[in-house]
PDB file of C-alpha atoms in Angstrom:
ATOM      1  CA  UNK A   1      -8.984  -6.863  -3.555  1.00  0.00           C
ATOM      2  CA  UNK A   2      -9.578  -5.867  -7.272  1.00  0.00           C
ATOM      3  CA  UNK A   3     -11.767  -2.400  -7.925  1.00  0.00           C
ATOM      4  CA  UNK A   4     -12.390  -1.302 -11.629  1.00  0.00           C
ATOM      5  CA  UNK A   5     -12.899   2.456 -11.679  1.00  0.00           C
ATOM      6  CA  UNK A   6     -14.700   2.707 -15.288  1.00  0.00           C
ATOM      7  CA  UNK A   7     -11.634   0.989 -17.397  1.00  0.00           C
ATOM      8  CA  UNK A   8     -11.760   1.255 -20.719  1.00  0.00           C
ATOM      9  CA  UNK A   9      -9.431  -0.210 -23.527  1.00  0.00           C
ATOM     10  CA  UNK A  10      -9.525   0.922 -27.385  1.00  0.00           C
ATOM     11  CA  UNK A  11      -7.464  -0.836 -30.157  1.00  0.00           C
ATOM     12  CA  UNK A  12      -6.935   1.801 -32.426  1.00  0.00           C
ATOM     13  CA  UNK A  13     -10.833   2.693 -33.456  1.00  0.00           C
ATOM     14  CA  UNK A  14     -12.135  -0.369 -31.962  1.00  0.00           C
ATOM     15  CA  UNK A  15     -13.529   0.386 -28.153  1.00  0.00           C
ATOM     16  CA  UNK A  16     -13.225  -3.282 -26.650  1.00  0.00           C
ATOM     17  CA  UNK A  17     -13.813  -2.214 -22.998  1.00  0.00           C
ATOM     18  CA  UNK A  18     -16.561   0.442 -22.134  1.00  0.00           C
ATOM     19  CA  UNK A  19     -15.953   2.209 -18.529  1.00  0.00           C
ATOM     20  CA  UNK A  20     -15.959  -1.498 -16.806  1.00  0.00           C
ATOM     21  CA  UNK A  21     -16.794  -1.117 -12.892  1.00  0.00           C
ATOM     22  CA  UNK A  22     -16.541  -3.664 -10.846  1.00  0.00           C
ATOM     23  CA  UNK A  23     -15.372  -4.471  -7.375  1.00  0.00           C
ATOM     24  CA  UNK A  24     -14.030  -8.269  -6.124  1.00  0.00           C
ATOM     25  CA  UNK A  25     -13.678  -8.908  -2.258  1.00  0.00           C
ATOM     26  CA  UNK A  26     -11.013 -10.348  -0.489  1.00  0.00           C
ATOM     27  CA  UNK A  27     -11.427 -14.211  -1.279  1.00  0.00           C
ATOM     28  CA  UNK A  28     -14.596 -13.851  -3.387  1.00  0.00           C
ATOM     29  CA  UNK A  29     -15.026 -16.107  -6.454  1.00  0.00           C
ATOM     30  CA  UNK A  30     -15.921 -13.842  -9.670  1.00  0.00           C
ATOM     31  CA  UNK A  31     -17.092 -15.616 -12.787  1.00  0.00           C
ATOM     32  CA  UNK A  32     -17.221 -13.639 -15.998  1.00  0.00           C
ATOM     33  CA  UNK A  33     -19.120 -14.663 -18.889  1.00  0.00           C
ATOM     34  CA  UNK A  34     -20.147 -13.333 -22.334  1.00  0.00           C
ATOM     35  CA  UNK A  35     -19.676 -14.736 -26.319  1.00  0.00           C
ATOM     36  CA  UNK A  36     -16.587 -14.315 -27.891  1.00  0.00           C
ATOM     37  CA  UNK A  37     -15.166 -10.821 -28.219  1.00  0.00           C
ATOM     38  CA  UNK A  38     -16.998  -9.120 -25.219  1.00  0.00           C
ATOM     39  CA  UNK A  39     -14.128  -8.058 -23.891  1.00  0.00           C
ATOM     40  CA  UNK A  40     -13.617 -10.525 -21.024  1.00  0.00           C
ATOM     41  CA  UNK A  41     -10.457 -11.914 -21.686  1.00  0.00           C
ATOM     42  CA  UNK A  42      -9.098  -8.275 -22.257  1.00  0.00           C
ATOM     43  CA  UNK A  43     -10.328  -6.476 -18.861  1.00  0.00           C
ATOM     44  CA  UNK A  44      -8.519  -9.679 -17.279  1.00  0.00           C
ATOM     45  CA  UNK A  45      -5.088  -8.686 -18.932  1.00  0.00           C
ATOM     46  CA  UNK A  46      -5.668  -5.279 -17.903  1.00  0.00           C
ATOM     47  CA  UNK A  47      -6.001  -6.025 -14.222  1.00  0.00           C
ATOM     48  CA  UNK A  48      -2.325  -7.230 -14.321  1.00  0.00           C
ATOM     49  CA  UNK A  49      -1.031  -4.734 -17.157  1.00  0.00           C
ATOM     50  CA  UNK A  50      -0.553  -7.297 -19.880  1.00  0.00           C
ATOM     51  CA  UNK A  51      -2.905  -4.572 -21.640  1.00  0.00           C
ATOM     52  CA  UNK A  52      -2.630  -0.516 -20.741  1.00  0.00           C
ATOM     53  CA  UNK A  53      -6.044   0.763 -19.987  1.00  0.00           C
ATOM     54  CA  UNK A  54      -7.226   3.746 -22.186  1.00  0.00           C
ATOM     55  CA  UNK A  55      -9.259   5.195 -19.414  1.00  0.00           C
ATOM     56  CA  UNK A  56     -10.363   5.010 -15.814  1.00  0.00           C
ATOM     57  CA  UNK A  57      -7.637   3.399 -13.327  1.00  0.00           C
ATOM     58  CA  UNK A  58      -8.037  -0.690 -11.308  1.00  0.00           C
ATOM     59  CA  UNK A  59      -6.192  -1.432  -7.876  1.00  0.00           C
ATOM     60  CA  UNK A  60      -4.946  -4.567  -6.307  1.00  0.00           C
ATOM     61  CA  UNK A  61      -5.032  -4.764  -2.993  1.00  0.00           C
ATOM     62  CA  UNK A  62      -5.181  -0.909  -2.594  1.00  0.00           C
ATOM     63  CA  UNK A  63      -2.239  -0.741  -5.419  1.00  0.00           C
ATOM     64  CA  UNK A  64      -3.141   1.290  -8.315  1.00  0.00           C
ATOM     65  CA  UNK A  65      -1.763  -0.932 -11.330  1.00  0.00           C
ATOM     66  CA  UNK A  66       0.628  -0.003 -14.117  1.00  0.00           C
ATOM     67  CA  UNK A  67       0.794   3.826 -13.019  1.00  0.00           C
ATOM     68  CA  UNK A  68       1.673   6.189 -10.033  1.00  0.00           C
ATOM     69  CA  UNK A  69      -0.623   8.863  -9.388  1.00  0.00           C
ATOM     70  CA  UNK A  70       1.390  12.434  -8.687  1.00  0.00           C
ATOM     71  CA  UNK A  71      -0.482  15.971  -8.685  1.00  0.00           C
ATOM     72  CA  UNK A  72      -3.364  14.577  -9.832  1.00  0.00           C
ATOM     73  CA  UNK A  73      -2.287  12.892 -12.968  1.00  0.00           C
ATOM     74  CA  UNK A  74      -1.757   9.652 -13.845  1.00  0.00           C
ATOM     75  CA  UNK A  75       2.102   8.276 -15.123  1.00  0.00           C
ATOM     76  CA  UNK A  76       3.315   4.815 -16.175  1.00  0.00           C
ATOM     77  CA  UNK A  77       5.238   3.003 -14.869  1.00  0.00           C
ATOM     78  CA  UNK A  78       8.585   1.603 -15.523  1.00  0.00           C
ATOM     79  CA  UNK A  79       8.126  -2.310 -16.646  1.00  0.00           C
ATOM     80  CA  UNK A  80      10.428  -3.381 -14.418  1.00  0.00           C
ATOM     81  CA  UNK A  81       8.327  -1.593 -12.183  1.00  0.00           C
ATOM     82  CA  UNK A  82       4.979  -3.177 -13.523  1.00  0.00           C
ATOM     83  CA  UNK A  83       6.590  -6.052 -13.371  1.00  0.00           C
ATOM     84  CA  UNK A  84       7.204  -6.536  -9.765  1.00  0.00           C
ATOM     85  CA  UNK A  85       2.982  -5.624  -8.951  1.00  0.00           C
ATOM     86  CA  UNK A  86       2.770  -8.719 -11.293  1.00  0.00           C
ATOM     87  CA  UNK A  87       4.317 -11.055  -9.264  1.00  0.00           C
ATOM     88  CA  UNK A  88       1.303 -10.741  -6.754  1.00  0.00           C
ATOM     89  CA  UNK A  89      -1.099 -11.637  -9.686  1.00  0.00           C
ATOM     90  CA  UNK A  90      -1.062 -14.996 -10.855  1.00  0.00           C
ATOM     91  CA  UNK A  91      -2.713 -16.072 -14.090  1.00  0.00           C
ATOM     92  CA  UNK A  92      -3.504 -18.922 -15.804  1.00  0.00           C
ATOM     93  CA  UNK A  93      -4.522 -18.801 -19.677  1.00  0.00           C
ATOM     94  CA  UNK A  94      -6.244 -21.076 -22.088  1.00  0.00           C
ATOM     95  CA  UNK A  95      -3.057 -22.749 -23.625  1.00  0.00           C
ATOM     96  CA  UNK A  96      -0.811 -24.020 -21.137  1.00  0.00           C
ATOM     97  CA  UNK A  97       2.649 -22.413 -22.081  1.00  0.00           C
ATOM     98  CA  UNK A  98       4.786 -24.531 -20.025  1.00  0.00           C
ATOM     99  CA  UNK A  99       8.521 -24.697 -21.093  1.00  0.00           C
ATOM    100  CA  UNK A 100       8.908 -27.777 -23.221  1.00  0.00           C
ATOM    101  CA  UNK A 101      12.243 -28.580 -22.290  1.00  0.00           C
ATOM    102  CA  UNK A 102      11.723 -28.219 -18.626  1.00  0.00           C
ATOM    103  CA  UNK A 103       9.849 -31.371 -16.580  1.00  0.00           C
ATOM    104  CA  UNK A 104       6.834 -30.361 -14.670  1.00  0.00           C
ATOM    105  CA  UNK A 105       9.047 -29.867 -11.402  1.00  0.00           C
ATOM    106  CA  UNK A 106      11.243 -27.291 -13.174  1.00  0.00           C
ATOM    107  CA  UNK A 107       8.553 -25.503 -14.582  1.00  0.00           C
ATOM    108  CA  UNK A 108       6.745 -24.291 -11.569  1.00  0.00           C
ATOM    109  CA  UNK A 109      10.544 -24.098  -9.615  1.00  0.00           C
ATOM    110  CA  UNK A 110      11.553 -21.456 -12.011  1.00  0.00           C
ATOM    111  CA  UNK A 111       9.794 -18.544 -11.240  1.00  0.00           C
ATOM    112  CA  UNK A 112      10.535 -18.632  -7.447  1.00  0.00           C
ATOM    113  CA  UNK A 113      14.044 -19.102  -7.889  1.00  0.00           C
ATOM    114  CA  UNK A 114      14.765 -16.153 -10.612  1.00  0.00           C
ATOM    115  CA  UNK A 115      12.313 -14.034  -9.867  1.00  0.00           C
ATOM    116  CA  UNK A 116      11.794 -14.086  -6.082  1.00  0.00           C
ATOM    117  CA  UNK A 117      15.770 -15.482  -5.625  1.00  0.00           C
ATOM    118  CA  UNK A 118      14.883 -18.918  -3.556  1.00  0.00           C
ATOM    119  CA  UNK A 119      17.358 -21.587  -3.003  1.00  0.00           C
ATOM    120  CA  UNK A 120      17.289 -24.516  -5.950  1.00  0.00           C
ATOM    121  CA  UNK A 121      16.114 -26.292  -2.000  1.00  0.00           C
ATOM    122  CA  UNK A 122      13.140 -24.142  -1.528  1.00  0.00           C
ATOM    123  CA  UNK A 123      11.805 -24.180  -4.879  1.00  0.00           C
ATOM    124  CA  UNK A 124      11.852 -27.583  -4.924  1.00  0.00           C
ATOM    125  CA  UNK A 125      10.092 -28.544  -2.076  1.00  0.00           C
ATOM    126  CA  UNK A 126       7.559 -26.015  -2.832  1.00  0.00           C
ATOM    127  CA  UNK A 127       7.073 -27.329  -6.272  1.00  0.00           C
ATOM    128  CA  UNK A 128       6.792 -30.845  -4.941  1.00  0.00           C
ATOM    129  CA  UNK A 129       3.939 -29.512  -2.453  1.00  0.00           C
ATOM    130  CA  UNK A 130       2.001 -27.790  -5.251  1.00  0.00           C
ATOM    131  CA  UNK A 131       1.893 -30.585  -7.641  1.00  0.00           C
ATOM    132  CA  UNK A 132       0.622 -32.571  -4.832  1.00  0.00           C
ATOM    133  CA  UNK A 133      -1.897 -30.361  -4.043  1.00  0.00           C
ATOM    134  CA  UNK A 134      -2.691 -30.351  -7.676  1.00  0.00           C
ATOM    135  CA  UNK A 135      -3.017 -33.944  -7.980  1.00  0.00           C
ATOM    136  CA  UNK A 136       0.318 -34.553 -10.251  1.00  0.00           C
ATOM    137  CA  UNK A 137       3.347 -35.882  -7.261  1.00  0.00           C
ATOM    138  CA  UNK A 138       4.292 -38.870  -9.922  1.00  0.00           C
ATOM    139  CA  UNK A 139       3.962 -36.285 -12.697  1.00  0.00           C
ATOM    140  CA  UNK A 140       6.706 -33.908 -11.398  1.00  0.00           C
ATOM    141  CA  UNK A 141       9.973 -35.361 -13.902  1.00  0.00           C
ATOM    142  CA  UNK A 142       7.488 -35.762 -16.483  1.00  0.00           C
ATOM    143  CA  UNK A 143       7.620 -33.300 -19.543  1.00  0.00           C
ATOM    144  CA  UNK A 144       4.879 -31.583 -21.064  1.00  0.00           C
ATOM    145  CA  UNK A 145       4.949 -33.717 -24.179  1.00  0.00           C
ATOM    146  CA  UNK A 146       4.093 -36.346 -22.135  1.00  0.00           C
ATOM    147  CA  UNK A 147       0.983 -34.773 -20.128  1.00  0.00           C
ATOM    148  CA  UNK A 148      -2.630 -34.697 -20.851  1.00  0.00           C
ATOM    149  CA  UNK A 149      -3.906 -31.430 -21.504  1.00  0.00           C
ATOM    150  CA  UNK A 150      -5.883 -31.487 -17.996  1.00  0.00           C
ATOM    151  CA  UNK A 151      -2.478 -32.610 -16.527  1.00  0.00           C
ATOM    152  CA  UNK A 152      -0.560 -29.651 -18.059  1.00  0.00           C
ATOM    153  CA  UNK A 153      -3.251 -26.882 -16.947  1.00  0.00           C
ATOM    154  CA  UNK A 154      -2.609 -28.132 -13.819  1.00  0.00           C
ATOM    155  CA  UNK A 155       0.717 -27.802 -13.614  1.00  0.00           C
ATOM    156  CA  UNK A 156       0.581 -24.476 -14.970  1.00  0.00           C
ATOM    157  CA  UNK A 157      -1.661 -23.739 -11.835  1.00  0.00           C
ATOM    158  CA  UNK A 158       0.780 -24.738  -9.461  1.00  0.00           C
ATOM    159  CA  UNK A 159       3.454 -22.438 -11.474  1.00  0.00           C
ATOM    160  CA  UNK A 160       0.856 -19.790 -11.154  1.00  0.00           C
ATOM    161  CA  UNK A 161       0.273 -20.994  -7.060  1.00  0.00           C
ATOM    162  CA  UNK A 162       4.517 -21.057  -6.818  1.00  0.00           C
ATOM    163  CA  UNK A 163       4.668 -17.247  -6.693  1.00  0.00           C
ATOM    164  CA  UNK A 164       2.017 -16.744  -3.858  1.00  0.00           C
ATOM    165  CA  UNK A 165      -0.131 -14.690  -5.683  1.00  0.00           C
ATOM    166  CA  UNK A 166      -2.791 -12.330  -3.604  1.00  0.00           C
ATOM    167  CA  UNK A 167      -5.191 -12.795  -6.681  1.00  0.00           C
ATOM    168  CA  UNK A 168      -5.409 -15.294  -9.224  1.00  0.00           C
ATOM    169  CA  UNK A 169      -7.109 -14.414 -12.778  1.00  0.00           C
ATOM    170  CA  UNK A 170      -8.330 -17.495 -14.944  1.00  0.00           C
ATOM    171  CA  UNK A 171      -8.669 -16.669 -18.727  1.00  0.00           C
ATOM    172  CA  UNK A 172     -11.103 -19.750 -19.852  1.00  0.00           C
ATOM    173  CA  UNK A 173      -8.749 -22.572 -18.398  1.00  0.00           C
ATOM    174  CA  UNK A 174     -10.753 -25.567 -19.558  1.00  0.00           C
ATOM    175  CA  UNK A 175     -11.759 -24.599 -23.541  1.00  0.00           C
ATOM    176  CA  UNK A 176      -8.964 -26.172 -24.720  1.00  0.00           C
ATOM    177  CA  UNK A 177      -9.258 -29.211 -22.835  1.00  0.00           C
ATOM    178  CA  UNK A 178     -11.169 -32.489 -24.313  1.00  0.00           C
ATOM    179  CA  UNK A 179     -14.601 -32.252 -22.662  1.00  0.00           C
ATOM    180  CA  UNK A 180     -13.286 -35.696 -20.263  1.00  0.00           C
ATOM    181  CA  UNK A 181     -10.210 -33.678 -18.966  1.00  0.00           C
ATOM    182  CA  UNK A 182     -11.967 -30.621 -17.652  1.00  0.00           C
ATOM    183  CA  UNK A 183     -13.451 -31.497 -14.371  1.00  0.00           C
ATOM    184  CA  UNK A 184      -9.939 -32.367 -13.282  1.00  0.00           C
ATOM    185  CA  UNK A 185      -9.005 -28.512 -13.835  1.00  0.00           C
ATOM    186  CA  UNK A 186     -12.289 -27.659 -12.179  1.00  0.00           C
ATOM    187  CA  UNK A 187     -11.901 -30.073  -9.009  1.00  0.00           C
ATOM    188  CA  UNK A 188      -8.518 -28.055  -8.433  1.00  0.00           C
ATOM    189  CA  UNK A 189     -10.009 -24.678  -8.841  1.00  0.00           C
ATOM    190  CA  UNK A 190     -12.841 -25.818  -6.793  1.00  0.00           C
ATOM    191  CA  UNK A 191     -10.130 -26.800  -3.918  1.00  0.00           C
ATOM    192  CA  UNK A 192      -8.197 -23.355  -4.680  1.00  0.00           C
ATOM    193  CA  UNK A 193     -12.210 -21.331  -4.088  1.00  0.00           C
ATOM    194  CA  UNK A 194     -12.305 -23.320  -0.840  1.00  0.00           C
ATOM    195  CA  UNK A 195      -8.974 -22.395   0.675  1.00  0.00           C
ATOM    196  CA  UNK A 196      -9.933 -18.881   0.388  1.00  0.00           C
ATOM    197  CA  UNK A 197      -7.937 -17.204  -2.979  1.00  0.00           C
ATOM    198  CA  UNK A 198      -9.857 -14.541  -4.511  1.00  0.00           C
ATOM    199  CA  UNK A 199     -10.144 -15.419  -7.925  1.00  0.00           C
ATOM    200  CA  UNK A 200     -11.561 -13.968 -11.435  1.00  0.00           C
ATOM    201  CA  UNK A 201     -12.088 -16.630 -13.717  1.00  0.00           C
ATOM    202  CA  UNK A 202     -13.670 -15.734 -17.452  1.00  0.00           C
ATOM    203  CA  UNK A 203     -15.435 -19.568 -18.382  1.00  0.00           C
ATOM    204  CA  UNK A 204     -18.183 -20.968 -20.172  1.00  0.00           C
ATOM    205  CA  UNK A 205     -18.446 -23.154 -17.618  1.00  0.00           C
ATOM    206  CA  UNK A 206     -22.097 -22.480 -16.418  1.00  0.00           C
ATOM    207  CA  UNK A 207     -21.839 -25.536 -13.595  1.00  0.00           C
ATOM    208  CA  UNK A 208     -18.429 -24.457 -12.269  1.00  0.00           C
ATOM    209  CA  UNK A 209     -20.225 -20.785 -11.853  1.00  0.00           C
ATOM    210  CA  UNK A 210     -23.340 -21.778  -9.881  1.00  0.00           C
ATOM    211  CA  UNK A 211     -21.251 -24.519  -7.347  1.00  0.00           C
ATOM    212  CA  UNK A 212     -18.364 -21.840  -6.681  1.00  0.00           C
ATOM    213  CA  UNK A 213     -18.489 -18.382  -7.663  1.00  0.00           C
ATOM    214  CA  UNK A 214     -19.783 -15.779  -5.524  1.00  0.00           C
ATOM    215  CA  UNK A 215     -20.523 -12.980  -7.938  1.00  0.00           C
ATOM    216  CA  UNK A 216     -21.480 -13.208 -11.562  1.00  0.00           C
ATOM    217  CA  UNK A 217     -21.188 -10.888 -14.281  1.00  0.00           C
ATOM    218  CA  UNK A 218     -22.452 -11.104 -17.808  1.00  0.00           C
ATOM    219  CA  UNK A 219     -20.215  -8.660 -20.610  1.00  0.00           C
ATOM    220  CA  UNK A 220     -21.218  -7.828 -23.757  1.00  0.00           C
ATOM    221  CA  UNK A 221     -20.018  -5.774 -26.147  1.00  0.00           C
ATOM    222  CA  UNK A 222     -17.328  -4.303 -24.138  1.00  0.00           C
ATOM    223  CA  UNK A 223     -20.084  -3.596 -21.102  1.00  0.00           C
ATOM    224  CA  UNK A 224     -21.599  -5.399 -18.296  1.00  0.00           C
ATOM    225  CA  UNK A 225     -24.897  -6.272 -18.914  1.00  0.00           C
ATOM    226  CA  UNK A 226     -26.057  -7.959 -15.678  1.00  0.00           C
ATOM    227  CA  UNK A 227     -24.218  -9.152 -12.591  1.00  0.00           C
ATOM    228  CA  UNK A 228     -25.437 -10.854  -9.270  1.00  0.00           C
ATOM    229  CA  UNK A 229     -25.410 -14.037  -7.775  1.00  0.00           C
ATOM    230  CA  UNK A 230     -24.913 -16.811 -10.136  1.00  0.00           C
ATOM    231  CA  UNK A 231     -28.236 -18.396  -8.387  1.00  0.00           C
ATOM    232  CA  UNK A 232     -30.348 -15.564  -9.255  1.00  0.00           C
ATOM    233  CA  UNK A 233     -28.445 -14.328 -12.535  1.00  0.00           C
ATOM    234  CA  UNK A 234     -28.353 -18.030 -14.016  1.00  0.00           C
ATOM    235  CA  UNK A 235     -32.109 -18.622 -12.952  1.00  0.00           C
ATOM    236  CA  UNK A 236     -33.923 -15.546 -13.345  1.00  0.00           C
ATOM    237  CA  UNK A 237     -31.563 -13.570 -16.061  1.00  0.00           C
ATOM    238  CA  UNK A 238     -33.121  -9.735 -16.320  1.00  0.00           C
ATOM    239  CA  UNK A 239     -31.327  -8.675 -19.335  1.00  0.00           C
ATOM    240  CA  UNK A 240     -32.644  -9.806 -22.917  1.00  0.00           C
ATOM    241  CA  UNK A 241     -29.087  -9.903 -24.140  1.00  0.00           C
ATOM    242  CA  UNK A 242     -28.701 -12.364 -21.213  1.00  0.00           C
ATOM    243  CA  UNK A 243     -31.275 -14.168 -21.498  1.00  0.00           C
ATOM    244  CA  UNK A 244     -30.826 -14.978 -24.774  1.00  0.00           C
ATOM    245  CA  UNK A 245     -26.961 -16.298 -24.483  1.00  0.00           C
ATOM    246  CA  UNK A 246     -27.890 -18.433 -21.388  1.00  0.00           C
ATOM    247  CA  UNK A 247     -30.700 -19.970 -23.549  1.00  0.00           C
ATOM    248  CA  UNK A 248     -27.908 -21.305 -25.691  1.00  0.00           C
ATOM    249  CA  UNK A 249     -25.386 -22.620 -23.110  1.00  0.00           C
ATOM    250  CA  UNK A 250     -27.420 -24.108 -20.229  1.00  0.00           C
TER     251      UNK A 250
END
């Protein structure tokens, strides 16, 4: 579903990402983890061009992102363009950004209906469904304002979920959540890994991790230090650097 072909990303002098590789499978569950500033939550806006790689190339579902390929070079493409390959890609970020002035219901109707042009109908009873399935059916006419923080994230998953995506990325969902709201974000997520969405998710949830993903990978410094199996990664870390920031979370 997603393959990294040695991305890299500089801002200006500073080399955040350093020729990244990495594969994900068709419904696997990638966790990445790392301290502040390893370059995580940047390789995740790359995958769906909210950042322009510097170097090396990633495909979607056998789509190159944010470029066509012609005579062997590499161009950009339009943003309308880059645009639609984002509609396939849903993401969900650590602050909730949910329209204030629209109720839950109209937030995750809005995409559907001006982006993918469904009937007011449609969106509807699609929203309805996915705040169901996230746990929030008596939420739907409530607005933001007056949601929890868990509540909100959730409802900014089923905006996320409203589009269909083929891939859903996770940029540390639950950090700013009070420590009692985040297993309610988790438990959905949890449900989401079950029904078979492939899904990168950058947390510092180690617990999360070991119950659901299927590959783990450790960045530092712009590079990936140590993947695996969160089993084998979490209990028998190889790399110093590793070892040495697990010490401190677990």
């Amino acid at each position: 579903m997603v393959l990294a072909d040695r991305v890299s990303k500089s801002f200006g002098t500073n080399q955040v990402l350093k020729s990244i590789s990495l594969t994900v499978k068709r419904g696997e569950v990638m966790c990445l983890v790392g301290p502040s500033g390893s370059g995580k939550s940047t390789f995740l806006r790359c995958i769906n061009h909210l950042e322009v790689v510097s170097a090396g190339r990633l495909s979607v579902d056998g789509d190159l992102i944010g470029y066509r390929e012609a005579n062997g070079r590499l161009y950009e493409l339009h943003p309308r363009e880059a645009a639609r390959q984002r509609r396939e890609i849903g993401m969900v970020f650590q602050l909730f950004n949910l329209f204030p002035h629209m109720t839950a219901l109209q937030n995750v109707m809005e995409a559907p209906q001006v982006v993918k042009g469904l009937s007011k109908t449609q969106a509807e009873q699609r929203a309805r469904d996915l705040l169901d399935r996230v746990g929030l059916a008596d939420r739907s006419d409530y607005y933001p304002a007056h949601l929890s923080g868990g509540q909100q994230q959730r409802v900014a998953i089923a905006r996320a979920l409203a589009m269909e995506p083929k891939l859903m990325l996770f940029d540390e969902p639950t950090s700013a959540l009070d420590p009692e709201l985040v297993g309610e974000v988790l438990d959905v997520m949890k449900g989401l890994a079950k029904s078979g969405m492939t899904m990168i998710v950058v947390t510092h949830e180690m617990g999360f991790a070991r119950e659901v993903a299927d590959s783990f990978v450790f960045m530092d410094g712009g590079v990936v230090m140590e993947s695996g199996k969160p089993s084998e990664v979490l209990a028998n870390p190889q790399h110093k650097r590793t070892q040495a920031f697990l010490s401190k979370v677990l």
